[in-house]
């Protein structure tokens, strides 16, 4: 797959199914949200995991250079998945999360 949106759509179906199984078939928003915390799997682009603290996905960043033949060559990659920090552009750090499982804490955003 050449596009992150396609791959994430693919693996999210599997993570959702795992969450439903963990929730013992209780198809409520609360049960599925609780069930998805910490779910992980090997996706086409590498290992992925749902971060329980903010419900975003641990991913392995890679940078590819595309040739005239339409083929990509990975020129840089992290060795392992990295923790998601959804609002890092606004100063979010691993110790100061703006996005939590309960939603966005906008009081922490730097304006």
XYZ file of N, CA and C in Angstrom, residues 22-104:
249
model
N -12.630 -8.337 23.078
C -12.246 -8.025 24.455
C -13.448 -7.525 25.253
N -14.350 -6.808 24.578
C -15.551 -6.286 25.241
C -16.630 -7.360 25.368
N -16.288 -8.581 24.973
C -17.208 -9.722 25.059
C -18.520 -9.469 24.316
N -18.399 -8.794 23.153
C -19.554 -8.579 22.293
C -20.451 -7.426 22.705
N -20.096 -6.711 23.776
C -20.914 -5.565 24.196
C -20.648 -4.410 23.236
N -21.592 -4.120 22.361
C -21.384 -3.135 21.303
C -21.832 -1.737 21.718
N -21.284 -1.265 22.819
C -21.532 0.117 23.220
C -20.245 0.906 22.969
N -20.383 2.196 22.817
C -19.222 3.050 22.596
C -18.217 2.897 23.728
N -18.705 2.887 24.950
C -17.828 2.799 26.116
C -17.075 1.468 26.140
N -17.763 0.377 25.871
C -17.132 -0.946 25.913
C -16.084 -1.102 24.816
N -16.393 -0.623 23.621
C -15.436 -0.729 22.521
C -14.243 0.189 22.764
N -14.487 1.398 23.255
C -13.388 2.315 23.567
C -12.470 1.698 24.619
N -13.032 1.099 25.639
C -12.227 0.442 26.670
C -11.500 -0.770 26.090
N -12.185 -1.509 25.223
C -11.606 -2.708 24.635
C -10.465 -2.446 23.671
N -10.449 -1.289 23.028
C -9.395 -0.998 22.038
C -8.089 -0.554 22.693
N -8.161 -0.122 23.934
C -6.951 0.341 24.624
C -5.912 -0.773 24.676
N -4.732 -0.476 24.143
C -3.638 -1.430 24.177
C -3.682 -2.514 23.112
N -4.704 -2.527 22.263
C -4.749 -3.534 21.197
C -3.569 -3.320 20.263
N -3.028 -4.400 19.736
C -1.902 -4.299 18.820
C -1.927 -5.442 17.817
N -1.202 -5.226 16.724
C -1.116 -6.241 15.671
C 0.021 -5.894 14.715
N 0.395 -6.872 13.908
C 1.352 -6.632 12.845
C 0.577 -6.259 11.590
N 0.689 -4.998 11.194
C 0.006 -4.464 10.013
C 0.964 -4.516 8.825
N 0.483 -4.221 7.620
C 1.369 -4.247 6.449
C 2.613 -3.364 6.591
N 2.493 -2.243 7.305
C 3.607 -1.310 7.450
C 4.418 -1.555 8.721
N 4.086 -2.591 9.478
C 4.811 -2.878 10.712
C 3.861 -2.997 11.888
N 4.443 -3.150 13.063
C 3.655 -3.346 14.280
C 2.947 -2.046 14.663
N 1.680 -2.141 15.014
C 0.894 -0.996 15.463
C 0.263 -1.328 16.803
N 0.004 -0.287 17.590
C -0.590 -0.462 18.917
C -1.408 0.776 19.250
N -2.535 0.591 19.905
C -3.345 1.726 20.349
C -2.863 2.159 21.725
N -2.455 3.411 21.836
C -1.983 3.959 23.102
C -3.178 4.158 24.044
N -3.186 3.487 25.196
C -4.327 3.608 26.117
C -4.554 5.030 26.628
N -3.494 5.843 26.750
C -3.635 7.180 27.319
C -4.391 8.150 26.423
N -4.295 7.976 25.071
C -4.944 8.952 24.190
C -5.680 8.319 23.005
N -5.669 6.998 22.918
C -6.378 6.236 21.875
C -5.857 6.500 20.465
N -4.639 7.003 20.335
C -3.990 7.157 19.038
C -3.054 5.971 18.825
N -2.494 5.840 17.628
C -1.758 4.644 17.253
C -0.254 4.846 17.241
N 0.460 3.904 17.876
C 1.907 3.815 17.751
C 2.201 3.342 16.325
N 3.051 4.054 15.589
C 3.415 3.699 14.223
C 4.928 3.817 14.049
N 5.455 3.163 13.017
C 6.877 3.259 12.686
C 7.031 4.193 11.489
N 7.525 5.406 11.706
C 7.705 6.341 10.592
C 8.787 5.873 9.620
N 8.503 6.056 8.353
C 9.466 5.745 7.285
C 9.367 6.836 6.223
N 10.512 7.148 5.627
C 10.541 8.107 4.528
C 11.043 7.374 3.297
N 10.308 7.499 2.209
C 10.695 6.832 0.959
C 10.945 7.875 -0.121
N 11.802 7.500 -1.045
C 12.062 8.328 -2.224
C 11.507 7.557 -3.412
N 10.690 8.215 -4.211
C 10.027 7.550 -5.328
C 10.795 7.771 -6.618
N 10.985 6.694 -7.360
C 11.709 6.751 -8.623
C 10.773 6.942 -9.799
N 11.323 7.177 -10.953
C 10.553 7.364 -12.182
C 9.756 6.115 -12.537
N 10.207 4.959 -12.039
C 9.494 3.711 -12.326
C 8.297 3.487 -11.404
N 8.039 4.460 -10.498
C 6.895 4.345 -9.595
C 7.174 3.525 -8.351
N 8.394 3.079 -8.172
C 8.761 2.273 -7.014
C 9.401 3.156 -5.943
N 9.084 2.855 -4.698
C 9.647 3.597 -3.589
C 10.804 2.863 -2.955
N 11.794 3.630 -2.494
C 12.923 3.073 -1.773
C 12.986 3.774 -0.425
N 12.923 3.006 0.665
C 12.975 3.595 2.000
C 14.383 4.134 2.219
N 14.465 5.431 2.519
C 15.761 6.063 2.738
C 15.997 6.397 4.209
N 14.962 6.340 5.020
C 15.111 6.582 6.455
C 13.929 5.941 7.168
N 14.187 5.314 8.316
C 13.120 4.676 9.079
C 13.507 4.597 10.546
N 12.536 4.770 11.399
C 12.756 4.541 12.816
C 12.888 3.038 13.036
N 13.642 2.622 14.040
C 13.824 1.183 14.271
C 12.612 0.512 14.916
N 11.701 1.303 15.460
C 10.537 0.741 16.156
C 9.408 1.770 16.164
N 8.196 1.347 16.509
C 7.085 2.303 16.582
C 7.345 3.391 17.628
N 6.789 4.580 17.377
C 6.945 5.683 18.324
C 5.598 6.029 18.946
N 5.665 6.534 20.179
C 4.466 6.898 20.930
C 3.763 8.073 20.246
N 2.459 7.981 20.083
C 1.730 9.072 19.443
C 1.572 10.285 20.360
N 1.890 11.443 19.820
C 1.671 12.722 20.487
C 0.876 13.579 19.505
N -0.455 13.454 19.531
C -1.301 14.095 18.513
C -1.159 15.609 18.408
N -0.768 16.290 19.485
C -0.688 17.747 19.452
C 0.732 18.252 19.708
N 1.736 17.483 19.265
C 3.130 17.848 19.492
C 3.462 19.208 18.875
N 2.805 19.591 17.799
C 3.064 20.889 17.168
C 2.685 22.049 18.088
N 1.851 21.775 19.095
C 1.432 22.815 20.045
C 2.171 22.700 21.369
N 3.244 21.887 21.406
C 4.046 21.771 22.613
C 3.761 20.538 23.454
N 2.937 19.627 22.957
C 2.642 18.412 23.711
C 3.899 17.552 23.827
N 4.118 16.984 25.001
C 5.233 16.075 25.239
C 4.693 14.793 25.860
N 5.548 13.800 26.008
C 5.133 12.540 26.622
C 4.686 12.740 28.068
N 5.198 13.780 28.727
C 4.824 14.051 30.120
C 3.656 15.018 30.253
N 3.278 15.672 29.171
C 2.230 16.691 29.213
C 1.280 16.463 28.040
N 0.363 15.504 28.189
C -0.540 15.136 27.103
C -1.738 16.082 27.031
N -2.011 16.583 25.840
C -3.182 17.418 25.607
C -4.376 16.565 25.209
N -4.091 15.479 24.515
C -5.135 14.587 24.016
C -5.141 13.349 24.912
N -6.233 13.153 25.621
C -6.344 12.013 26.524
C -7.540 11.166 26.118
N -7.694 10.031 26.767
C -8.824 9.161 26.451
C -10.159 9.858 26.689
N -10.178 10.895 27.495
C -11.413 11.624 27.780
C -11.646 12.774 26.796
N -10.643 13.043 25.929
C -10.786 14.105 24.939
C -9.652 15.106 25.035
N -9.777 16.196 24.309
C -8.752 17.226 24.240
C -8.821 18.134 25.468
